[in-house]
Short mmCIF file of C-alpha atoms in Angstrom, two decimals:
data_model
loop_
_atom_site.label_atom_id
_atom_site.label_comp_id
_atom_site.label_asym_id
_atom_site.label_seq_id
_atom_site.Cartn_x
_atom_site.Cartn_y
_atom_site.Cartn_z
CA MET A 429 -99.88 -16.26 -17.80
CA THR A 430 -99.36 -16.39 -21.57
CA ALA A 431 -96.76 -18.90 -22.74
CA THR A 432 -93.97 -17.44 -24.88
CA ALA A 433 -92.38 -18.89 -28.00
CA LEU A 434 -89.31 -17.71 -29.89
CA LEU A 435 -88.93 -18.53 -33.58
CA VAL A 436 -85.27 -18.55 -34.64
CA ALA A 437 -84.69 -18.64 -38.37
CA ASP A 438 -82.90 -16.83 -41.15
CA PRO A 439 -84.90 -13.70 -42.07
CA ALA A 440 -85.42 -15.10 -45.58
CA THR A 441 -86.97 -18.31 -44.22
CA CYS A 442 -90.75 -18.51 -44.51
CA THR A 443 -92.16 -19.25 -41.03
CA GLU A 444 -95.66 -17.75 -41.38
CA GLU A 445 -97.40 -21.12 -41.12
CA LEU A 446 -95.55 -22.01 -37.92
CA ASP A 447 -96.15 -18.53 -36.50
CA ARG A 448 -99.91 -18.77 -37.14
CA ALA A 449 -100.17 -22.22 -35.60
CA LEU A 450 -98.36 -21.08 -32.45
CA ARG A 451 -100.49 -17.96 -32.06
CA HIS A 452 -103.63 -20.03 -32.64
CA ASP A 453 -102.52 -22.19 -29.72
CA GLY A 454 -102.19 -19.14 -27.44
CA PHE A 455 -98.43 -18.48 -27.58
CA ALA A 456 -97.00 -14.98 -27.61
CA VAL A 457 -94.54 -15.30 -30.51
CA SER A 458 -91.37 -13.34 -31.19
CA HIS A 459 -88.77 -13.78 -33.95
CA ALA A 460 -84.97 -13.66 -33.99
CA ASP A 461 -81.97 -14.63 -36.04
CA ILE A 462 -79.53 -17.21 -34.60
CA ASP A 463 -77.17 -14.52 -33.23
CA THR A 464 -79.79 -12.05 -31.98
CA PRO A 465 -80.76 -13.91 -28.75
CA ALA A 466 -77.25 -13.30 -27.35
CA GLY A 467 -78.37 -9.79 -26.43
CA ARG A 468 -81.80 -10.74 -25.03
CA THR A 469 -82.80 -9.52 -21.59
CA GLY A 470 -85.47 -10.80 -19.25
CA PRO A 471 -86.60 -14.37 -18.66
CA PRO A 472 -86.00 -16.98 -21.38
CA PRO A 473 -88.98 -18.03 -23.53
CA ASP A 474 -90.96 -21.13 -22.63
CA LEU A 475 -90.37 -22.64 -26.05
CA VAL A 476 -87.77 -22.09 -28.76
CA LEU A 477 -88.27 -23.35 -32.30
CA VAL A 478 -85.12 -23.08 -34.36
CA SER A 479 -84.34 -23.95 -37.96
CA ALA A 480 -82.14 -27.03 -38.27
CA SER A 481 -80.39 -25.32 -41.18
CA PHE A 482 -78.11 -23.58 -38.64
CA GLY A 483 -76.55 -26.94 -37.75
CA LEU A 484 -76.20 -28.82 -34.47
CA HIS A 485 -73.30 -26.78 -33.09
CA ARG A 486 -75.02 -23.39 -33.43
CA VAL A 487 -78.34 -24.77 -32.15
CA ALA A 488 -76.57 -26.16 -29.07
CA LEU A 489 -74.84 -22.81 -28.44
CA LEU A 490 -78.18 -21.03 -28.75
CA SER A 491 -79.70 -23.37 -26.15
CA GLN A 492 -76.84 -22.60 -23.75
CA ARG A 493 -77.14 -18.82 -24.27
CA LEU A 494 -80.86 -18.88 -23.52
CA ALA A 495 -80.45 -20.84 -20.29
CA GLY A 496 -81.66 -19.04 -17.16
CA PRO A 497 -81.48 -19.79 -13.42
CA ALA A 498 -84.32 -22.29 -13.83
CA GLY A 499 -82.56 -24.08 -16.67
CA SER A 500 -82.78 -24.09 -20.46
CA PRO A 501 -86.08 -23.62 -22.31
CA THR A 502 -87.44 -26.43 -24.44
CA VAL A 503 -85.66 -26.19 -27.79
CA VAL A 504 -87.30 -27.84 -30.80
CA VAL A 505 -85.90 -27.86 -34.35
CA PHE A 506 -87.86 -27.71 -37.57
CA PRO A 507 -86.52 -28.63 -41.02
CA GLY A 508 -84.84 -26.26 -43.42
CA ASP A 509 -83.78 -27.21 -46.92
CA ASP A 510 -81.42 -30.01 -45.82
CA LEU A 511 -82.97 -32.96 -43.97
CA ASP A 512 -79.49 -34.25 -43.09
CA GLU A 513 -79.04 -31.23 -40.81
CA LEU A 514 -82.37 -31.99 -39.15
CA GLN A 515 -81.21 -35.56 -38.59
CA SER A 516 -77.93 -34.29 -37.10
CA CYS A 517 -79.82 -32.08 -34.62
CA VAL A 518 -82.12 -34.94 -33.63
CA ARG A 519 -79.13 -37.23 -33.09
CA GLY A 520 -77.64 -34.44 -30.95
CA GLY A 521 -80.58 -34.69 -28.55
CA PHE A 522 -83.04 -32.08 -29.83
CA ASP A 523 -86.69 -32.86 -30.44
CA TYR A 524 -88.36 -31.80 -33.70
CA VAL A 525 -91.56 -30.85 -35.47
CA LEU A 526 -92.40 -31.37 -39.16
CA PRO A 527 -94.74 -29.56 -41.55
CA PRO A 528 -97.56 -29.21 -42.23
CA PHE A 529 -97.86 -27.00 -39.10
CA LEU A 530 -101.56 -27.49 -38.43
CA PRO A 531 -102.61 -26.08 -35.04
CA ASP A 532 -104.06 -29.29 -33.56
CA LEU A 533 -101.18 -31.45 -34.75
CA LEU A 534 -98.58 -28.92 -33.65
CA ARG A 535 -100.19 -28.54 -30.22
CA THR A 536 -100.04 -32.28 -29.59
CA ARG A 537 -96.50 -32.57 -30.87
CA LEU A 538 -95.18 -29.60 -28.87
CA SER A 539 -96.90 -30.82 -25.71
CA SER A 540 -95.07 -34.13 -26.11
CA CYS A 541 -91.77 -32.31 -26.75
CA ARG A 542 -92.14 -30.13 -23.64
CA GLU A 543 -93.01 -33.07 -21.42
CA ARG A 544 -89.99 -35.01 -22.66
CA GLY A 545 -87.86 -31.92 -22.05
CA ARG A 546 -89.12 -31.60 -18.48
CA LEU A 547 -88.51 -35.30 -17.86
CA THR A 548 -84.97 -35.06 -19.30
CA ARG A 549 -84.13 -32.04 -17.12
CA ALA A 550 -85.56 -33.77 -14.05
CA VAL A 551 -83.41 -36.86 -14.69
CA GLU A 552 -80.33 -34.69 -15.26
CA GLU A 553 -80.98 -32.78 -12.02
CA MET A 554 -81.40 -36.04 -10.11
CA ALA A 555 -78.15 -37.36 -11.57
CA ALA A 556 -76.36 -34.11 -10.71
CA MET A 557 -77.67 -34.23 -7.13
CA ALA A 558 -76.61 -37.86 -6.78
CA SER A 559 -73.17 -36.99 -8.14
CA LEU A 560 -72.92 -34.04 -5.74
CA ARG A 561 -73.89 -36.19 -2.76
CA GLU A 562 -71.31 -38.78 -3.77
CA TYR A 563 -68.65 -36.07 -4.13
CA GLU A 564 -69.54 -34.59 -0.73
CA ARG A 565 -69.34 -38.06 0.84
CA ASP A 566 -65.93 -38.65 -0.75
CA LEU A 567 -64.80 -35.21 0.40
CA SER A 568 -65.93 -35.97 3.94
CA ILE A 569 -64.00 -39.23 3.90
CA ALA A 570 -60.93 -37.43 2.57
CA ARG A 571 -61.22 -34.85 5.35
CA ASP A 572 -61.45 -37.58 8.01
CA ILE A 573 -58.43 -39.37 6.53
CA GLN A 574 -56.44 -36.14 6.41
CA THR A 575 -57.33 -35.33 10.00
CA GLY A 576 -55.96 -38.74 10.92
CA PHE A 577 -52.57 -37.76 9.49
CA LEU A 578 -52.30 -34.82 11.87
CA PRO A 579 -50.93 -35.64 15.34
CA ASP A 580 -53.54 -36.17 18.06
CA ALA A 581 -51.15 -34.57 20.54
CA LEU A 582 -47.77 -32.91 20.19
CA PRO A 583 -44.81 -34.10 22.26
CA SER A 584 -43.59 -31.69 24.93
CA PRO A 585 -40.09 -32.45 26.22
CA ALA A 586 -39.32 -31.22 29.73
CA GLY A 587 -38.78 -27.48 29.68
CA TRP A 588 -40.41 -26.98 26.27
CA GLU A 589 -43.84 -26.09 24.89
CA LEU A 590 -45.03 -27.06 21.41
CA ALA A 591 -48.38 -25.93 19.99
CA ALA A 592 -50.02 -25.77 16.56
CA ARG A 593 -53.07 -24.40 14.78
CA PHE A 594 -54.56 -25.76 11.57
CA ARG A 595 -57.44 -24.04 9.77
CA PRO A 596 -58.08 -25.29 6.20
CA ALA A 597 -59.80 -22.99 3.72
CA LYS A 598 -61.83 -25.91 2.32
CA GLN A 599 -62.78 -29.32 3.67
CA VAL A 600 -59.34 -30.67 2.79
CA ALA A 601 -56.03 -28.84 2.71
CA GLY A 602 -52.55 -28.91 1.25
CA ASP A 603 -50.98 -27.63 4.50
CA PHE A 604 -49.81 -29.86 7.31
CA TYR A 605 -47.80 -29.81 10.50
CA ASP A 606 -46.19 -32.54 12.53
CA GLY A 607 -44.27 -33.05 15.73
CA PHE A 608 -42.61 -36.34 16.73
CA GLU A 609 -39.75 -37.85 18.69
CA LEU A 610 -36.53 -39.00 17.03
CA LEU A 611 -33.52 -41.08 18.12
CA ASP A 612 -35.36 -42.77 20.99
CA GLY A 613 -36.74 -39.52 22.34
CA GLU A 614 -33.42 -37.67 22.37
CA ARG A 615 -34.54 -35.32 19.61
CA LEU A 616 -37.79 -33.59 18.65
CA GLY A 617 -38.79 -33.21 15.00
CA VAL A 618 -41.14 -30.41 13.91
CA VAL A 619 -42.48 -29.94 10.39
CA VAL A 620 -44.70 -27.35 8.70
CA ALA A 621 -45.33 -27.73 4.97
CA ASP A 622 -47.50 -26.30 2.22
CA VAL A 623 -48.33 -28.20 -1.00
CA CYS A 624 -48.55 -25.92 -4.06
CA ASP A 625 -52.24 -26.59 -4.76
CA LYS A 626 -55.56 -27.08 -2.98
CA GLY A 627 -58.26 -29.73 -2.97
CA ILE A 628 -58.21 -33.51 -2.77
CA GLY A 629 -55.12 -33.88 -4.98
CA ALA A 630 -53.08 -31.57 -2.76
CA ALA A 631 -54.39 -33.34 0.36
CA LEU A 632 -53.28 -36.73 -0.99
CA PHE A 633 -49.87 -35.30 -1.85
CA MET A 634 -49.68 -33.82 1.63
CA ALA A 635 -50.34 -37.23 3.18
CA LEU A 636 -47.61 -38.77 1.03
CA ILE A 637 -44.99 -36.16 1.95
CA ARG A 638 -45.85 -36.31 5.63
CA THR A 639 -45.50 -40.09 5.64
CA LEU A 640 -42.20 -40.06 3.76
CA LEU A 641 -40.64 -37.41 5.99
CA ARG A 642 -41.69 -38.97 9.27
CA HIS A 643 -40.95 -42.57 8.29
CA THR A 644 -37.49 -41.77 6.91
CA ALA A 645 -36.53 -39.58 9.86
CA GLN A 646 -37.74 -42.04 12.49
CA HIS A 647 -35.98 -44.98 10.84
CA THR A 648 -32.60 -43.32 10.51
CA ASP A 649 -30.67 -44.54 13.55
CA THR A 650 -27.30 -43.09 12.61
CA GLY A 651 -26.10 -40.05 10.70
CA ASP A 652 -28.38 -37.13 9.97
CA PRO A 653 -32.12 -38.03 10.02
CA LEU A 654 -33.06 -34.49 8.97
CA HIS A 655 -31.03 -34.39 5.76
CA ARG A 656 -31.85 -37.99 4.85
CA ALA A 657 -35.57 -37.41 5.29
CA VAL A 658 -35.71 -34.29 3.11
CA THR A 659 -33.38 -35.50 0.33
CA GLY A 660 -34.97 -38.96 0.30
CA THR A 661 -38.47 -37.47 0.05
CA ASN A 662 -37.35 -35.16 -2.75
CA ARG A 663 -35.81 -38.05 -4.72
CA TYR A 664 -38.90 -40.20 -4.34
CA LEU A 665 -41.27 -37.42 -5.42
CA THR A 666 -39.25 -36.39 -8.47
CA ARG A 667 -38.72 -39.99 -9.52
CA ASN A 668 -42.35 -41.08 -9.16
CA HIS A 669 -44.62 -38.03 -9.19
CA LEU A 670 -42.96 -35.28 -11.20
CA GLN A 671 -45.60 -35.49 -13.93
CA GLN A 672 -48.36 -34.63 -11.45
CA GLY A 673 -46.81 -31.17 -11.06
CA TYR A 674 -47.09 -31.03 -7.28
CA PHE A 675 -44.37 -29.73 -5.00
CA ALA A 676 -44.23 -28.48 -1.43
CA THR A 677 -42.42 -25.86 0.57
CA LEU A 678 -41.47 -27.05 4.04
CA PHE A 679 -39.63 -26.25 7.22
CA PHE A 680 -38.20 -29.27 9.05
CA GLY A 681 -36.42 -28.68 12.32
CA VAL A 682 -34.76 -31.17 14.69
CA LEU A 683 -34.35 -29.96 18.26
CA ASP A 684 -32.00 -31.20 20.98
CA PRO A 685 -34.12 -30.38 24.03
CA GLY A 686 -31.12 -30.63 26.37
CA THR A 687 -28.99 -28.00 24.66
CA GLY A 688 -31.58 -26.02 22.73
CA MET A 689 -29.70 -26.61 19.46
CA LEU A 690 -32.04 -26.60 16.46
CA CYS A 691 -30.88 -28.08 13.15
CA TYR A 692 -33.17 -27.22 10.27
CA ILE A 693 -33.83 -27.27 6.55
CA ASN A 694 -36.03 -24.62 5.00
CA GLY A 695 -37.15 -25.89 1.59
CA GLY A 696 -38.44 -22.74 -0.08
CA HIS A 697 -40.78 -21.97 2.82
CA ASN A 698 -41.79 -18.67 4.38
CA PRO A 699 -38.96 -17.88 6.83
CA PRO A 700 -39.90 -18.96 10.37
CA VAL A 701 -38.88 -16.44 12.98
CA ILE A 702 -37.14 -16.86 16.33
CA ILE A 703 -38.21 -14.24 18.87
CA ARG A 704 -35.41 -13.79 21.35
CA ALA A 705 -36.19 -13.35 25.03
CA SER A 706 -33.39 -10.77 25.11
CA GLY A 707 -35.06 -8.77 22.32
CA GLY A 708 -34.88 -8.94 18.55
CA ARG A 709 -35.82 -11.61 16.12
CA CYS A 710 -34.01 -14.00 13.78
CA PRO A 711 -35.60 -15.21 10.50
CA LEU A 712 -34.66 -18.70 9.29
CA GLU A 713 -34.24 -18.13 5.55
CA PRO A 714 -34.54 -20.92 2.92
CA THR A 715 -31.64 -23.37 2.73
CA GLY A 716 -32.88 -25.11 -0.41
CA PRO A 717 -35.76 -25.20 -2.92
CA ALA A 718 -39.22 -26.71 -2.48
CA VAL A 719 -39.28 -30.51 -2.43
CA GLY A 720 -40.57 -32.39 -5.46
CA MET A 721 -39.35 -29.93 -8.10
CA MET A 722 -35.87 -31.15 -9.13
CA ALA A 723 -34.18 -34.50 -8.56
CA ASP A 724 -30.75 -32.96 -7.97
CA SER A 725 -31.87 -30.31 -5.48
CA ARG A 726 -29.41 -29.59 -2.66
CA PHE A 727 -30.59 -28.88 0.86
CA GLU A 728 -28.26 -27.28 3.38
CA VAL A 729 -28.66 -28.07 7.07
CA ARG A 730 -28.20 -25.03 9.28
CA GLN A 731 -28.38 -24.67 13.02
CA THR A 732 -29.24 -22.15 15.66
CA ARG A 733 -29.87 -22.25 19.39
CA LEU A 734 -33.00 -21.49 21.37
CA LEU A 735 -32.21 -19.98 24.77
CA PRO A 736 -34.59 -19.91 27.75
CA GLY A 737 -37.55 -17.69 26.91
CA ASP A 738 -36.94 -17.85 23.13
CA ARG A 739 -39.85 -18.72 20.83
CA LEU A 740 -39.91 -20.19 17.33
CA PHE A 741 -42.90 -19.31 15.14
CA VAL A 742 -43.46 -21.31 11.93
CA TYR A 743 -46.32 -20.55 9.53
CA THR A 744 -47.63 -21.06 5.99
CA ASP A 745 -48.36 -18.29 3.50
CA GLY A 746 -52.05 -18.42 4.37
CA VAL A 747 -51.15 -16.33 7.43
CA VAL A 748 -49.45 -13.39 5.74
CA GLU A 749 -51.68 -13.56 2.65
CA ALA A 750 -54.99 -13.60 4.56
CA ARG A 751 -57.20 -10.91 2.98
CA ASP A 752 -59.87 -8.65 4.37
CA ALA A 753 -63.07 -7.72 2.52
CA GLY A 754 -61.20 -5.05 0.58
CA GLY A 755 -58.45 -7.42 -0.56
CA GLY A 756 -55.81 -6.10 1.85
CA GLN A 757 -53.34 -8.72 3.09
CA PHE A 758 -52.50 -9.33 6.73
CA GLY A 759 -48.86 -9.01 5.71
CA THR A 760 -45.49 -9.91 7.19
CA ASP A 761 -45.05 -6.67 9.14
CA ARG A 762 -48.36 -7.07 10.96
CA MET A 763 -47.58 -10.72 11.69
CA LEU A 764 -44.14 -9.87 13.12
CA ASP A 765 -45.67 -7.13 15.26
CA VAL A 766 -48.05 -9.68 16.79
CA VAL A 767 -45.56 -12.51 17.38
CA THR A 768 -42.80 -10.35 18.88
CA ARG A 769 -44.97 -9.21 21.77
CA PRO A 770 -44.48 -11.14 25.06
CA ALA A 771 -46.61 -14.28 25.45
CA VAL A 772 -47.16 -16.47 28.50
CA SER A 773 -47.01 -19.71 26.47
CA ALA A 774 -46.79 -21.17 22.98
CA ASP A 775 -50.57 -21.63 22.98
CA ALA A 776 -51.11 -18.03 24.02
CA LEU A 777 -48.91 -16.85 21.14
CA LEU A 778 -50.92 -18.82 18.56
CA ASP A 779 -54.24 -17.75 20.08
CA ARG A 780 -53.20 -14.12 19.73
CA VAL A 781 -52.14 -14.50 16.08
CA ASP A 782 -55.32 -16.40 15.26
CA GLU A 783 -57.48 -13.76 16.93
CA ARG A 784 -55.75 -10.95 14.99
CA LEU A 785 -56.12 -12.92 11.75
CA ARG A 786 -59.84 -13.42 12.28
CA ARG A 787 -60.28 -9.76 13.11
CA HIS A 788 -58.42 -8.76 9.95
CA VAL A 789 -60.32 -11.12 7.63
CA GLY A 790 -63.68 -10.22 9.16
CA SER A 791 -66.57 -11.23 6.90
CA ALA A 792 -64.31 -12.08 3.95
CA GLU A 793 -63.98 -15.72 2.88
CA GLN A 794 -60.80 -17.49 3.95
CA SER A 795 -58.81 -17.85 0.74
CA ASP A 796 -55.98 -20.17 1.81
CA ASP A 797 -55.12 -22.77 4.41
CA ILE A 798 -53.73 -21.35 7.65
CA THR A 799 -51.20 -23.40 9.60
CA MET A 800 -49.05 -22.21 12.51
CA LEU A 801 -46.65 -23.89 14.93
CA ALA A 802 -44.94 -22.39 17.97
CA LEU A 803 -42.04 -23.84 19.96
CA ARG A 804 -41.06 -22.14 23.25
CA ARG A 805 -38.27 -22.81 25.68
CA GLN A 806 -39.47 -22.26 29.20
CA VAL A 807 -37.70 -20.18 31.82
CA THR A 808 -37.32 -21.82 35.23
CA GLY A 809 -39.01 -19.69 37.89
CA GLN A 810 -40.38 -17.27 35.31
CA GLY A 811 -43.14 -14.96 36.48
CA SER A 812 -46.31 -14.35 34.55
CA VAL A 813 -46.14 -12.48 31.27
CA GLU A 814 -49.01 -10.40 29.96
CA ARG A 815 -50.69 -11.78 26.85
#
């Protein structure tokens, strides 16, 4: 197959000698001005010889424009009227040829340039692969660390069921959930949160928020562990990490398993919904802003009561914003239709929502983290309920 060469020079520049030498060496030669190759179609040429008079910046842009799936062609500069511009291009990493352009001399010189170009690209590809492998290893470590922050098992006080589902869109996520005992087992804390971003940075921020919330709540022996945990976490984040620009929406509920009373703070989060056994549903609207945004944020503690047979469903926006192949969202109405139907257990409820989500998304790529938590108060002597 005939090798191709592209000569890039100002139309007024005399390149006949270079053209003849290339054709003598078997190249199929074409000519273009510096801006003409932007509209080229087809595969890039094997070799590009460009006048250094265009300057390093324009030569570098030309090299980028001519790059194909297999990489950039070998770009070699030749001198114009100003040797300083040639020197600038050489310092910028481009090889060069000098007149007189005698066929034998040019062939030897271009062969050396092309071999150096191949070697440089091979080294760059090896470095890129090594960097990618290192990144993938770091990402795998981050995923393992993040998984360690999620509870191995959720507490289940007598007469209650607690279940969760966690499906990150990438290897690491900004979502998290938690369930833990408070006040020597007399209370149950449940948390679902969503950091504003994705990737490793969001995952690290998630780990920080989870640790602050749980540690503060579990080490508050008197007063209100819920309010102290949320306000203390917000103060710490705004005092130490405001410049990073991360914040998180969260729902933090504290349950008294004996009475069914649920105290909660909703910090800018999607409203969880209580599905009443007697019929109807009750959304738990925000009681404050997202944490980590403003140092003086106020968070109101509200309370409600879960009666036998009632279910609490908490979720992140990855549920309602899940998209199918056509871009259509799962949506709040469809979610509410699924969760309000009778379910035999908290696990059964989450399995049903997850199955409907997967069916909706189909072959489309998951675009956001999906996290769900269900809390159900059992009914003594209850018969089976159809899923």
